[in-house]
Amino acid sequence: MRENIICFAKDWNEDPTSNHHVMIEMAKTHRVLWLNSVATRTPNLASGRDLRKIVTKLASFARGPEKIHDNLWVYTPIVLPFPHSAAARAVNRHILRATLRALRLRLGMQEFQLWTFLPNVADYVGTLGESLLVYYVVDEWSMFSYIDTAKTVAAEQKLLSRADVVFAVCHALADNKRKQNPETHLSTHGVDHALFAQALDPATEVPADLARLPKPVIGFYGTLQDWVDLELVARVAKRHPEWSFALIGQALSDVSAVEGLANVHLLGRKPHAELPRYCRGFDVGLIPYRIDERMKYVNPIKLREYLSAGLPVVSTAVPEVTYYRQHCTVADDADEFERGIVDALAGDDEGKRRARSEAMRAETWAAKVDAVRATVARVAAKKKRA
């Protein structure tokens, strides 16, 4: 077993993202302690969602570290939820040092690498006893509307200056962060190919709420945030009442554009392990994202999942998706988006589905994280020699 990892990440119980996939793979060769998110913003006590998160975090803290896999534990540290207060951060440094000291003793983790998927922990790195700092960049955080842009940028710049190695999930992010840290590497998302290829198996049963919809079914899954272009979906749905649109995911923004349409079905959030069954029932997989400045820094995990499931994919012009034009349709406007769906429905067959899935066989999370692991080992060895 190699050196231990302590990791600042999003909350474990949220929908799986690269945070989860990368650390599950790392836990195959390292002991990993996952720390649920430490206050990226001050909670809004008038928000039911924020209050529920506070209750969940307190309950998780009370349970102590939970063993998820053989070498992976999840823990919720309790810190003052004021990420931009210098006094709160000073107190949190002491809390985290004491907390991690106790956890390391309990879990038998002496030397450890510190990994973070979050930019707001810059004030804590270098004070916790880590041998190496890895920053895994999954988003351009400064572009989120609910985060203080200036303070987030300042925190990330400090983090980039201290990190021994940086990984970024898309080309634009890697190019951007490399200006501040030359040891920055592109690490695009992988896929659980074996899981999603189950959609090609005739024995895979389509869930009842999807199976009852009239064919063809045009599908999307993912959190319904403001970057999902529901007006585009509504426009196409109105022009094609003979199509069923199935939107799977928690609604965290205004969905009124599609709510009243008879052929658009909001099916809610589903467990990640169930998604291949839904893909089995899709005729086309959609990535209908709004194209704006932030989209340069987005790499949809669902792209490789859809393709592994064999689905024809129609996407708006997300820059990272354009690298996969040979496997999917990338539309520059609403008319092209509609034509892409029409062509996908008309020209798809079993052979094309299997070819798409096969093209993703080498893009597994295991393969992507093997490359990350090798780079970290090289940087760690270089640091020890120095």
PDB file of C-alpha atoms in Angstrom, residues 144-322:
ATOM      1  CA  PHE A 144     -20.207  30.347 -10.264  1.00  0.00           C
ATOM      2  CA  SER A 145     -22.836  32.932  -9.376  1.00  0.00           C
ATOM      3  CA  TYR A 146     -23.168  31.861  -5.734  1.00  0.00           C
ATOM      4  CA  ILE A 147     -19.437  32.234  -4.930  1.00  0.00           C
ATOM      5  CA  ASP A 148     -17.564  35.464  -4.114  1.00  0.00           C
ATOM      6  CA  THR A 149     -15.514  35.776  -7.315  1.00  0.00           C
ATOM      7  CA  ALA A 150     -12.623  37.957  -6.128  1.00  0.00           C
ATOM      8  CA  LYS A 151     -12.024  36.000  -2.944  1.00  0.00           C
ATOM      9  CA  THR A 152     -12.316  32.653  -4.689  1.00  0.00           C
ATOM     10  CA  VAL A 153      -9.794  33.717  -7.342  1.00  0.00           C
ATOM     11  CA  ALA A 154      -7.383  34.928  -4.643  1.00  0.00           C
ATOM     12  CA  ALA A 155      -7.717  31.666  -2.714  1.00  0.00           C
ATOM     13  CA  GLU A 156      -7.129  29.582  -5.831  1.00  0.00           C
ATOM     14  CA  GLN A 157      -4.064  31.593  -6.844  1.00  0.00           C
ATOM     15  CA  LYS A 158      -2.581  30.964  -3.408  1.00  0.00           C
ATOM     16  CA  LEU A 159      -3.403  27.264  -3.734  1.00  0.00           C
ATOM     17  CA  LEU A 160      -1.861  27.050  -7.214  1.00  0.00           C
ATOM     18  CA  SER A 161       1.335  28.685  -5.966  1.00  0.00           C
ATOM     19  CA  ARG A 162       1.650  26.084  -3.181  1.00  0.00           C
ATOM     20  CA  ALA A 163       0.592  22.930  -5.040  1.00  0.00           C
ATOM     21  CA  ASP A 164       3.305  20.424  -5.962  1.00  0.00           C
ATOM     22  CA  VAL A 165       1.231  19.144  -8.872  1.00  0.00           C
ATOM     23  CA  VAL A 166      -2.037  20.255 -10.497  1.00  0.00           C
ATOM     24  CA  PHE A 167      -4.500  18.266 -12.627  1.00  0.00           C
ATOM     25  CA  ALA A 168      -7.245  19.863 -14.708  1.00  0.00           C
ATOM     26  CA  VAL A 169     -10.214  18.105 -16.285  1.00  0.00           C
ATOM     27  CA  CYS A 170     -10.308  19.983 -19.595  1.00  0.00           C
ATOM     28  CA  HIS A 171      -7.946  21.687 -22.025  1.00  0.00           C
ATOM     29  CA  ALA A 172      -8.950  25.275 -21.216  1.00  0.00           C
ATOM     30  CA  LEU A 173      -8.592  24.730 -17.470  1.00  0.00           C
ATOM     31  CA  ALA A 174      -5.175  23.124 -17.931  1.00  0.00           C
ATOM     32  CA  ASP A 175      -3.963  25.976 -20.162  1.00  0.00           C
ATOM     33  CA  ASN A 176      -5.265  28.533 -17.674  1.00  0.00           C
ATOM     34  CA  LYS A 177      -3.783  26.992 -14.512  1.00  0.00           C
ATOM     35  CA  ARG A 178      -0.457  26.155 -16.179  1.00  0.00           C
ATOM     36  CA  LYS A 179       0.250  29.890 -16.360  1.00  0.00           C
ATOM     37  CA  GLN A 180       0.374  29.899 -12.557  1.00  0.00           C
ATOM     38  CA  ASN A 181       1.813  26.428 -11.943  1.00  0.00           C
ATOM     39  CA  PRO A 182       3.989  24.814 -14.639  1.00  0.00           C
ATOM     40  CA  GLU A 183       3.462  21.359 -13.082  1.00  0.00           C
ATOM     41  CA  THR A 184      -0.135  21.343 -14.415  1.00  0.00           C
ATOM     42  CA  HIS A 185      -1.408  18.328 -16.345  1.00  0.00           C
ATOM     43  CA  LEU A 186      -4.518  17.574 -18.361  1.00  0.00           C
ATOM     44  CA  SER A 187      -6.567  14.737 -16.872  1.00  0.00           C
ATOM     45  CA  THR A 188      -9.865  14.413 -18.710  1.00  0.00           C
ATOM     46  CA  HIS A 189     -12.758  12.460 -17.232  1.00  0.00           C
ATOM     47  CA  GLY A 190     -13.024   8.716 -17.517  1.00  0.00           C
ATOM     48  CA  VAL A 191     -16.008   6.390 -17.515  1.00  0.00           C
ATOM     49  CA  ASP A 192     -17.167   3.222 -15.808  1.00  0.00           C
ATOM     50  CA  HIS A 193     -17.385   1.492 -19.161  1.00  0.00           C
ATOM     51  CA  ALA A 194     -18.486  -1.901 -17.859  1.00  0.00           C
ATOM     52  CA  LEU A 195     -21.385  -0.314 -15.956  1.00  0.00           C
ATOM     53  CA  PHE A 196     -22.736   1.776 -18.841  1.00  0.00           C
ATOM     54  CA  ALA A 197     -22.174  -0.906 -21.481  1.00  0.00           C
ATOM     55  CA  GLN A 198     -24.933  -2.820 -19.665  1.00  0.00           C
ATOM     56  CA  ALA A 199     -27.318  -0.620 -21.651  1.00  0.00           C
ATOM     57  CA  LEU A 200     -26.443  -2.704 -24.728  1.00  0.00           C
ATOM     58  CA  ASP A 201     -27.578  -5.927 -23.071  1.00  0.00           C
ATOM     59  CA  PRO A 202     -31.138  -6.893 -24.090  1.00  0.00           C
ATOM     60  CA  ALA A 203     -31.567  -8.351 -20.585  1.00  0.00           C
ATOM     61  CA  THR A 204     -31.162  -4.884 -19.027  1.00  0.00           C
ATOM     62  CA  GLU A 205     -34.628  -3.809 -17.918  1.00  0.00           C
ATOM     63  CA  VAL A 206     -35.813  -0.256 -18.622  1.00  0.00           C
ATOM     64  CA  PRO A 207     -37.277   1.364 -15.453  1.00  0.00           C
ATOM     65  CA  ALA A 208     -41.062   1.559 -15.383  1.00  0.00           C
ATOM     66  CA  ASP A 209     -41.291   5.365 -15.328  1.00  0.00           C
ATOM     67  CA  LEU A 210     -39.317   5.520 -18.574  1.00  0.00           C
ATOM     68  CA  ALA A 211     -40.747   2.393 -20.227  1.00  0.00           C
ATOM     69  CA  ARG A 212     -44.268   3.846 -20.143  1.00  0.00           C
ATOM     70  CA  LEU A 213     -43.298   6.848 -22.304  1.00  0.00           C
ATOM     71  CA  PRO A 214     -44.137   6.773 -26.036  1.00  0.00           C
ATOM     72  CA  LYS A 215     -41.153   6.166 -28.298  1.00  0.00           C
ATOM     73  CA  PRO A 216     -38.847   7.658 -29.386  1.00  0.00           C
ATOM     74  CA  VAL A 217     -37.388   8.863 -26.079  1.00  0.00           C
ATOM     75  CA  ILE A 218     -34.913  11.745 -26.126  1.00  0.00           C
ATOM     76  CA  GLY A 219     -33.073  11.603 -22.810  1.00  0.00           C
ATOM     77  CA  PHE A 220     -30.948  13.740 -20.521  1.00  0.00           C
ATOM     78  CA  TYR A 221     -29.633  13.127 -17.026  1.00  0.00           C
ATOM     79  CA  GLY A 222     -27.816  15.527 -14.713  1.00  0.00           C
ATOM     80  CA  THR A 223     -28.676  18.226 -12.225  1.00  0.00           C
ATOM     81  CA  LEU A 224     -31.098  20.716 -13.774  1.00  0.00           C
ATOM     82  CA  GLN A 225     -29.052  23.837 -13.134  1.00  0.00           C
ATOM     83  CA  ASP A 226     -29.147  27.187 -14.926  1.00  0.00           C
ATOM     84  CA  TRP A 227     -26.575  26.010 -17.474  1.00  0.00           C
ATOM     85  CA  VAL A 228     -29.041  23.452 -18.885  1.00  0.00           C
ATOM     86  CA  ASP A 229     -30.810  25.185 -21.793  1.00  0.00           C
ATOM     87  CA  LEU A 230     -34.403  24.219 -21.046  1.00  0.00           C
ATOM     88  CA  GLU A 231     -35.672  26.834 -23.503  1.00  0.00           C
ATOM     89  CA  LEU A 232     -33.859  24.918 -26.253  1.00  0.00           C
ATOM     90  CA  VAL A 233     -35.385  21.640 -25.080  1.00  0.00           C
ATOM     91  CA  ALA A 234     -38.830  23.286 -24.988  1.00  0.00           C
ATOM     92  CA  ARG A 235     -38.462  24.667 -28.505  1.00  0.00           C
ATOM     93  CA  VAL A 236     -37.593  21.247 -29.944  1.00  0.00           C
ATOM     94  CA  ALA A 237     -40.269  19.504 -27.855  1.00  0.00           C
ATOM     95  CA  LYS A 238     -42.952  21.866 -29.188  1.00  0.00           C
ATOM     96  CA  ARG A 239     -41.878  21.206 -32.782  1.00  0.00           C
ATOM     97  CA  HIS A 240     -41.942  17.438 -32.228  1.00  0.00           C
ATOM     98  CA  PRO A 241     -44.888  16.420 -30.054  1.00  0.00           C
ATOM     99  CA  GLU A 242     -44.346  12.849 -31.310  1.00  0.00           C
ATOM    100  CA  TRP A 243     -41.091  12.646 -29.308  1.00  0.00           C
ATOM    101  CA  SER A 244     -40.917  12.039 -25.542  1.00  0.00           C
ATOM    102  CA  PHE A 245     -38.300  14.033 -23.640  1.00  0.00           C
ATOM    103  CA  ALA A 246     -37.138  12.436 -20.375  1.00  0.00           C
ATOM    104  CA  LEU A 247     -35.185  14.766 -18.065  1.00  0.00           C
ATOM    105  CA  ILE A 248     -33.588  12.948 -15.128  1.00  0.00           C
ATOM    106  CA  GLY A 249     -32.066  14.865 -12.225  1.00  0.00           C
ATOM    107  CA  GLN A 250     -32.717  17.160  -9.305  1.00  0.00           C
ATOM    108  CA  ALA A 251     -34.211  20.526 -10.342  1.00  0.00           C
ATOM    109  CA  LEU A 252     -32.108  23.311  -8.807  1.00  0.00           C
ATOM    110  CA  SER A 253     -33.203  26.098 -11.143  1.00  0.00           C
ATOM    111  CA  ASP A 254     -36.348  27.357 -12.882  1.00  0.00           C
ATOM    112  CA  VAL A 255     -37.891  24.559 -14.976  1.00  0.00           C
ATOM    113  CA  SER A 256     -41.019  26.455 -15.999  1.00  0.00           C
ATOM    114  CA  ALA A 257     -39.927  26.455 -19.661  1.00  0.00           C
ATOM    115  CA  VAL A 258     -40.696  22.724 -19.907  1.00  0.00           C
ATOM    116  CA  GLU A 259     -43.071  22.027 -17.017  1.00  0.00           C
ATOM    117  CA  GLY A 260     -46.297  22.497 -18.940  1.00  0.00           C
ATOM    118  CA  LEU A 261     -45.337  20.481 -22.020  1.00  0.00           C
ATOM    119  CA  ALA A 262     -47.161  17.160 -22.373  1.00  0.00           C
ATOM    120  CA  ASN A 263     -44.203  15.407 -24.008  1.00  0.00           C
ATOM    121  CA  VAL A 264     -41.534  16.587 -21.511  1.00  0.00           C
ATOM    122  CA  HIS A 265     -41.246  14.398 -18.412  1.00  0.00           C
ATOM    123  CA  LEU A 266     -39.289  15.435 -15.296  1.00  0.00           C
ATOM    124  CA  LEU A 267     -38.391  12.101 -13.702  1.00  0.00           C
ATOM    125  CA  GLY A 268     -36.344  13.409 -10.769  1.00  0.00           C
ATOM    126  CA  ARG A 269     -33.015  12.291  -9.353  1.00  0.00           C
ATOM    127  CA  LYS A 270     -31.972   8.640  -9.850  1.00  0.00           C
ATOM    128  CA  PRO A 271     -29.169   6.565  -8.294  1.00  0.00           C
ATOM    129  CA  HIS A 272     -26.016   6.532 -10.414  1.00  0.00           C
ATOM    130  CA  ALA A 273     -26.090   2.725 -10.668  1.00  0.00           C
ATOM    131  CA  GLU A 274     -29.549   2.936 -12.275  1.00  0.00           C
ATOM    132  CA  LEU A 275     -28.488   5.242 -15.113  1.00  0.00           C
ATOM    133  CA  PRO A 276     -27.503   2.444 -17.551  1.00  0.00           C
ATOM    134  CA  ARG A 277     -31.078   1.132 -17.293  1.00  0.00           C
ATOM    135  CA  TYR A 278     -32.355   4.574 -18.284  1.00  0.00           C
ATOM    136  CA  CYS A 279     -29.825   4.756 -21.112  1.00  0.00           C
ATOM    137  CA  ARG A 280     -31.220   1.447 -22.333  1.00  0.00           C
ATOM    138  CA  GLY A 281     -34.565   3.206 -22.791  1.00  0.00           C
ATOM    139  CA  PHE A 282     -33.152   6.341 -24.474  1.00  0.00           C
ATOM    140  CA  ASP A 283     -33.086   6.626 -28.258  1.00  0.00           C
ATOM    141  CA  VAL A 284     -30.834   9.715 -28.130  1.00  0.00           C
ATOM    142  CA  GLY A 285     -28.754  11.233 -25.325  1.00  0.00           C
ATOM    143  CA  LEU A 286     -28.727  15.041 -25.035  1.00  0.00           C
ATOM    144  CA  ILE A 287     -26.182  17.546 -23.719  1.00  0.00           C
ATOM    145  CA  PRO A 288     -28.187  20.791 -24.060  1.00  0.00           C
ATOM    146  CA  TYR A 289     -25.859  23.217 -22.259  1.00  0.00           C
ATOM    147  CA  ARG A 290     -25.964  26.987 -22.673  1.00  0.00           C
ATOM    148  CA  ILE A 291     -22.852  28.168 -24.505  1.00  0.00           C
ATOM    149  CA  ASP A 292     -21.233  30.977 -22.542  1.00  0.00           C
ATOM    150  CA  GLU A 293     -17.798  31.833 -21.153  1.00  0.00           C
ATOM    151  CA  ARG A 294     -18.046  29.223 -18.418  1.00  0.00           C
ATOM    152  CA  MET A 295     -18.650  26.387 -20.906  1.00  0.00           C
ATOM    153  CA  LYS A 296     -14.998  26.557 -21.999  1.00  0.00           C
ATOM    154  CA  TYR A 297     -14.150  24.999 -18.649  1.00  0.00           C
ATOM    155  CA  VAL A 298     -16.787  22.239 -18.561  1.00  0.00           C
ATOM    156  CA  ASN A 299     -16.184  18.592 -19.400  1.00  0.00           C
ATOM    157  CA  PRO A 300     -19.474  16.626 -19.199  1.00  0.00           C
ATOM    158  CA  ILE A 301     -18.939  13.221 -17.586  1.00  0.00           C
ATOM    159  CA  LYS A 302     -22.200  12.108 -19.181  1.00  0.00           C
ATOM    160  CA  LEU A 303     -20.659  12.316 -22.690  1.00  0.00           C
ATOM    161  CA  ARG A 304     -18.499   9.215 -22.182  1.00  0.00           C
ATOM    162  CA  GLU A 305     -21.287   7.500 -20.238  1.00  0.00           C
ATOM    163  CA  TYR A 306     -23.815   8.023 -23.043  1.00  0.00           C
ATOM    164  CA  LEU A 307     -21.288   6.748 -25.601  1.00  0.00           C
ATOM    165  CA  SER A 308     -20.347   3.742 -23.459  1.00  0.00           C
ATOM    166  CA  ALA A 309     -24.067   2.950 -23.387  1.00  0.00           C
ATOM    167  CA  GLY A 310     -24.008   3.079 -27.213  1.00  0.00           C
ATOM    168  CA  LEU A 311     -26.274   6.118 -27.476  1.00  0.00           C
ATOM    169  CA  PRO A 312     -26.188   8.588 -30.355  1.00  0.00           C
ATOM    170  CA  VAL A 313     -25.364  11.902 -28.670  1.00  0.00           C
ATOM    171  CA  VAL A 314     -26.521  15.369 -29.699  1.00  0.00           C
ATOM    172  CA  SER A 315     -24.837  18.271 -27.903  1.00  0.00           C
ATOM    173  CA  THR A 316     -24.624  22.010 -28.090  1.00  0.00           C
ATOM    174  CA  ALA A 317     -21.147  23.306 -28.952  1.00  0.00           C
ATOM    175  CA  VAL A 318     -19.464  22.607 -25.594  1.00  0.00           C
ATOM    176  CA  PRO A 319     -15.729  22.968 -26.442  1.00  0.00           C
ATOM    177  CA  GLU A 320     -14.690  19.693 -24.760  1.00  0.00           C
ATOM    178  CA  VAL A 321     -17.409  17.782 -26.615  1.00  0.00           C
ATOM    179  CA  THR A 322     -15.986  18.967 -29.950  1.00  0.00           C
TER     180      THR A 322
END
